[in-house]
Amino acid sequence: MSKYGIGQPVLRFEDPRLLRGQGRFINDVNLHGQAHAVFVRSPHAHAKILSIDTEAAKQAPGVVAVLTGHDVAADGLGMPKANMPRKRPDGKPMFAPQRPPLVTDRVRYVGDPVVMVIADTLAEAKDAAERIVIEYDPLPSVTSTEDTVKPGAPVVWDDCPDNISNNVERGNKAATDEAIKGAAKVVKRRYVITRVHAQYMEPRGTLATYDQGEDRMILYADVQYPHRVRNMLAQNVFKVPESKMRVIAQDVGGGFGTKGWQYVEHRLTLWAARKLLRPVKWTCERSEAVMADEHGRDNIGEIELALDKDNKFVALRLNMLANIGAYVGSDRNLLSPFGMIGTVLGVYLIPKAYINVVGVLSNTNPTAPYRGAGRPEAIYLIERLLDDAARELGVDRIELRRKNMLPETSLPYQSPVGPFYDCGKFEENLDMALKLADVAGFAARQAEAKKRGKLRGLGIVNAIEQAAGTAQPEYAEIRFNPSGTAALLMGTKAQGQGHETMFKQILNERLGIDPKDVQFIDGDTDRVAFGMGTNGSRSTVLGGSALYVAAGKVIEKGKRIAGHLLEAGEQDIEFKEGTFTVKGTDKSVPLKQVAMAAFNPTKWPKGFEGGLYENATFLGQKDTFPNGCHICEVEVDPDTGEVKLDRYSVVDDVGTVMNPIGLKGQIHGGVAQGVGQILSEQVVWDRESGQLLTASFLDYAMPRADSMCSMEIKSNPVPTQYNPLGAKGAGEAGTVGAMPVVMNAIMDALAPLGVKDVAMPATSQNVWRAIQEAKAG
């Protein structure tokens, strides 16, 4: 087996240059003569704009331009819009207000951009921005999800007085209602999942330039879908052919979904660069990021589980409020949790189910996919409910899960709310995790903690997620050079996941090419012909499969040349481990030599088309379903409310494992983000004034090294048959399991005190308050 092939623990090829400071992140890119942009943003959650005075700013030193939404409108820039077919609960069409790049009349959240200031230097742009005078008439605002639909709530848009944008239903409502009505037992809970921000290492940025000679715009940006961004900017905003637009995304300092799509700053810097005939750069500062970016999560679920007299599940009903913010700028703002909520049934046999998700508008930033994009929320709801049900019914939570788990013999399984689970060993995951985590020894550890005055809790969850959606294909190209080396061009876009290493491993497995002989290219719409980008754990599944297919085309074309070189028929040539061989003989020729011959006409067979470059576009047959079991132990200090993670174990099934080192890194990172949301992270507004209270790291509490503990990770891969690699996706699996398992562990620790719920995040203050309320009760 090759040391670089699929399944090998290969260290990342990207790391040396990144560790040496040789990365090319968005803020590393600079162009001669560039100007710098600063945005003046709304300090109000909701207000009418009475006037905008820019005269003093225009006279400031170094100022090149001061632009408002009126200038945007005068130049006829278009706006993208949501296209998903959605309706409101009353049957009327979805209310989906488009997002203007610069607001002219009424701001609707703190951070809404109003004025763009451009100057020769960043300092001059900042100074000039402070001279702008905007007169506002503040209006009542609503920032809390639960408040949006209360009678008398402030109205975000006059044309939508109930603040309901749309709703999505899945399953059979009548059958579910009937099953719940006739059930022996019903357990009902309400869970609040808070809003968070991605807080990537490098905040967003953009550098735009206009080539007057070619009448062409070029955007450098840290986006996850370069081709889709190009297409949208060309078609919907500037209304020019795609050939007039180029998007380049190089190194990205973390994306997590939040950097996926096009933001207003992208179109505005492009517009300004074309208008001013000089490059325009904008760099988001850390204190601006929470105001400027889309957010994640933010929903409230009322969920009911019905059981028969033997504690077998008979039905589940979920009614959810999902906060989508002030605008619906594209379908992106409708993707989570609407698109992924189907996995709320988890890995359990629940014959009847109904889900209703209502998207509500608020005076907050729009929400969009953030690591997991609805799947962590879904598993949080079902797994929290199962623990609460076990406590309420007085049964063992592990046995309740085991009794209702989908057995391997039931797969493939069509869920009543949409997902199609093709394969998995759910009970085996559970058994492996129980052993890996030494759950049998938990009681002794709990007793020892009690002697030290600590409360020890155990969380156990079974996670499953819907990944690598089949709605969009992916592209790969292998382009050999005359020297026999190759370029690998991928339509996906890396943001730190190790794509270069993983894709080179697939290429090595298929063609035997030394990774040192392969140039990796992604993120440039001029160099890569097509691509849908990176999101939803799709890169290995779809991008890797496209590469697998393209490599197969290389092999088939290579057989023609090899046959000619070896004086044998094409049908007599076989390929293995980078070498073409005549069947049954020792006559062979390596791929590198065949590739070189492909560029030498004297070595071509008759009728051969020279060169060796092949591409493929792959669309999966069905979505994939990564799954696993997470087990966590925490200790809680009852006097202070402090929570400490002590043990964490994961058994995961992501299908075929490309690189065990890379997989563990993905699991670690995903778990850290899930832990962060449960223990500390939250975007908070003042409920009365609508003021943002968590605009910087002084107030937005990120997880730190001491928030985590060591992790035990073991794989239990069950390859899927729906792509040639058997891969299911790994990028979001850690987060999907981490959110519920940490909270379940906390609740298990607090259960002896009578605590029924803890507000998310489970900060020391929230935990302490819950303990005091339980004591008072």
PDB file of C-alpha atoms in Angstrom, residues 41 80-82 97-100 109-113 194-200 202-205 222-225 228-229 232 254-267 282 284-286 288-298 323-336 362-371 373 534-535 673 677 681-683 685 692 694 700:
ATOM      1  CA  ARG A  41     -22.762  51.324  10.020  1.00  0.00           C
ATOM      2  CA  PRO A  80     -29.722  38.988  -5.409  1.00  0.00           C
ATOM      3  CA  LYS A  81     -32.873  37.451  -4.001  1.00  0.00           C
ATOM      4  CA  ALA A  82     -34.156  34.204  -2.546  1.00  0.00           C
ATOM      5  CA  PRO A  97     -37.009  41.349   1.830  1.00  0.00           C
ATOM      6  CA  GLN A  98     -33.888  41.847  -0.276  1.00  0.00           C
ATOM      7  CA  ARG A  99     -30.806  43.322   1.301  1.00  0.00           C
ATOM      8  CA  PRO A 100     -29.635  46.683  -0.082  1.00  0.00           C
ATOM      9  CA  TYR A 109     -30.050  46.044  12.710  1.00  0.00           C
ATOM     10  CA  VAL A 110     -26.955  47.311  14.470  1.00  0.00           C
ATOM     11  CA  GLY A 111     -24.300  47.156  11.767  1.00  0.00           C
ATOM     12  CA  ASP A 112     -26.521  47.807   8.746  1.00  0.00           C
ATOM     13  CA  PRO A 113     -24.159  49.631   6.302  1.00  0.00           C
ATOM     14  CA  THR A 194     -28.773  30.522  20.933  1.00  0.00           C
ATOM     15  CA  ARG A 195     -27.177  32.631  18.212  1.00  0.00           C
ATOM     16  CA  VAL A 196     -23.429  32.457  17.596  1.00  0.00           C
ATOM     17  CA  HIS A 197     -20.811  33.959  15.295  1.00  0.00           C
ATOM     18  CA  ALA A 198     -18.126  31.992  13.435  1.00  0.00           C
ATOM     19  CA  GLN A 199     -15.206  34.061  14.833  1.00  0.00           C
ATOM     20  CA  TYR A 200     -12.704  32.706  12.305  1.00  0.00           C
ATOM     21  CA  GLU A 202      -9.037  36.026   9.930  1.00  0.00           C
ATOM     22  CA  PRO A 203     -12.048  38.343   9.619  1.00  0.00           C
ATOM     23  CA  ARG A 204     -13.465  38.849   6.151  1.00  0.00           C
ATOM     24  CA  GLY A 205     -11.948  41.102   3.542  1.00  0.00           C
ATOM     25  CA  ASP A 222     -12.083  34.871   1.203  1.00  0.00           C
ATOM     26  CA  VAL A 223     -15.177  33.074  -0.044  1.00  0.00           C
ATOM     27  CA  GLN A 224     -16.042  29.371  -0.056  1.00  0.00           C
ATOM     28  CA  TYR A 225     -17.887  29.316  -3.397  1.00  0.00           C
ATOM     29  CA  ARG A 228     -21.082  30.836  -7.484  1.00  0.00           C
ATOM     30  CA  VAL A 229     -20.002  34.252  -6.225  1.00  0.00           C
ATOM     31  CA  MET A 232     -24.155  35.922  -8.909  1.00  0.00           C
ATOM     32  CA  GLY A 254     -11.415  29.792   8.514  1.00  0.00           C
ATOM     33  CA  GLY A 255     -14.823  29.807   6.872  1.00  0.00           C
ATOM     34  CA  PHE A 256     -17.276  27.433   8.616  1.00  0.00           C
ATOM     35  CA  GLY A 257     -20.048  28.380   6.194  1.00  0.00           C
ATOM     36  CA  THR A 258     -20.179  32.014   7.269  1.00  0.00           C
ATOM     37  CA  LYS A 259     -17.753  33.079   4.517  1.00  0.00           C
ATOM     38  CA  GLY A 260     -19.512  30.976   1.930  1.00  0.00           C
ATOM     39  CA  TRP A 261     -21.459  33.424  -0.138  1.00  0.00           C
ATOM     40  CA  GLN A 262     -21.359  36.956  -1.440  1.00  0.00           C
ATOM     41  CA  TYR A 263     -21.585  39.864   0.995  1.00  0.00           C
ATOM     42  CA  VAL A 264     -22.487  43.471   0.182  1.00  0.00           C
ATOM     43  CA  GLU A 265     -18.860  44.540   0.680  1.00  0.00           C
ATOM     44  CA  HIS A 266     -17.844  42.393  -2.299  1.00  0.00           C
ATOM     45  CA  ARG A 267     -20.173  44.100  -4.739  1.00  0.00           C
ATOM     46  CA  TRP A 282     -11.705  46.592   2.594  1.00  0.00           C
ATOM     47  CA  CYS A 284     -13.098  43.826   8.338  1.00  0.00           C
ATOM     48  CA  GLU A 285     -11.769  44.532  11.806  1.00  0.00           C
ATOM     49  CA  ARG A 286     -12.423  42.171  14.684  1.00  0.00           C
ATOM     50  CA  GLU A 288     -16.668  45.098  13.243  1.00  0.00           C
ATOM     51  CA  ALA A 289     -17.096  41.418  12.412  1.00  0.00           C
ATOM     52  CA  VAL A 290     -20.087  40.570  14.589  1.00  0.00           C
ATOM     53  CA  MET A 291     -21.910  43.618  13.194  1.00  0.00           C
ATOM     54  CA  ALA A 292     -20.905  42.950   9.577  1.00  0.00           C
ATOM     55  CA  ASP A 293     -21.289  39.187   9.207  1.00  0.00           C
ATOM     56  CA  GLU A 294     -24.102  36.687   9.014  1.00  0.00           C
ATOM     57  CA  HIS A 295     -24.700  34.666  12.185  1.00  0.00           C
ATOM     58  CA  GLY A 296     -25.572  31.055  12.958  1.00  0.00           C
ATOM     59  CA  ARG A 297     -28.257  29.034  14.804  1.00  0.00           C
ATOM     60  CA  ASP A 298     -30.852  31.038  16.843  1.00  0.00           C
ATOM     61  CA  ASN A 323     -34.753  33.645  13.516  1.00  0.00           C
ATOM     62  CA  ILE A 324     -33.572  34.610  10.026  1.00  0.00           C
ATOM     63  CA  GLY A 325     -32.735  38.238  10.828  1.00  0.00           C
ATOM     64  CA  ALA A 326     -33.750  41.434   9.053  1.00  0.00           C
ATOM     65  CA  TYR A 327     -33.198  40.444   5.409  1.00  0.00           C
ATOM     66  CA  VAL A 328     -33.431  37.427   3.120  1.00  0.00           C
ATOM     67  CA  GLY A 329     -30.654  38.315   0.703  1.00  0.00           C
ATOM     68  CA  SER A 330     -30.501  34.901  -0.961  1.00  0.00           C
ATOM     69  CA  ASP A 331     -31.491  31.255  -0.506  1.00  0.00           C
ATOM     70  CA  ARG A 332     -28.536  31.007   1.879  1.00  0.00           C
ATOM     71  CA  ASN A 333     -30.564  32.711   4.571  1.00  0.00           C
ATOM     72  CA  LEU A 334     -33.184  29.952   4.333  1.00  0.00           C
ATOM     73  CA  LEU A 335     -30.888  26.930   4.475  1.00  0.00           C
ATOM     74  CA  SER A 336     -30.612  26.335   8.195  1.00  0.00           C
ATOM     75  CA  SER A 362     -36.040  40.401  13.556  1.00  0.00           C
ATOM     76  CA  ASN A 363     -33.815  43.456  13.953  1.00  0.00           C
ATOM     77  CA  THR A 364     -30.679  41.348  13.820  1.00  0.00           C
ATOM     78  CA  ASN A 365     -28.088  40.233  11.285  1.00  0.00           C
ATOM     79  CA  PRO A 366     -29.330  37.631   8.799  1.00  0.00           C
ATOM     80  CA  THR A 367     -28.597  34.043   9.776  1.00  0.00           C
ATOM     81  CA  ALA A 368     -27.022  31.540   7.397  1.00  0.00           C
ATOM     82  CA  PRO A 369     -25.178  28.203   7.430  1.00  0.00           C
ATOM     83  CA  TYR A 370     -22.627  27.842  10.210  1.00  0.00           C
ATOM     84  CA  ARG A 371     -20.775  24.586  10.854  1.00  0.00           C
ATOM     85  CA  ALA A 373     -26.164  24.251   9.380  1.00  0.00           C
ATOM     86  CA  THR A 534     -17.063  23.897  -0.164  1.00  0.00           C
ATOM     87  CA  ASN A 535     -19.977  23.521   2.210  1.00  0.00           C
ATOM     88  CA  GLN A 673     -17.038  24.746  18.150  1.00  0.00           C
ATOM     89  CA  GLN A 677     -21.595  27.262  21.903  1.00  0.00           C
ATOM     90  CA  GLU A 681     -20.494  31.687  23.051  1.00  0.00           C
ATOM     91  CA  GLN A 682     -23.557  33.817  22.358  1.00  0.00           C
ATOM     92  CA  VAL A 683     -24.429  36.902  20.344  1.00  0.00           C
ATOM     93  CA  TRP A 685     -28.523  42.226  22.176  1.00  0.00           C
ATOM     94  CA  LEU A 692     -25.378  44.732  20.432  1.00  0.00           C
ATOM     95  CA  THR A 694     -21.138  41.206  22.325  1.00  0.00           C
ATOM     96  CA  TYR A 700     -18.112  37.367  23.278  1.00  0.00           C
TER      97      TYR A 700
END
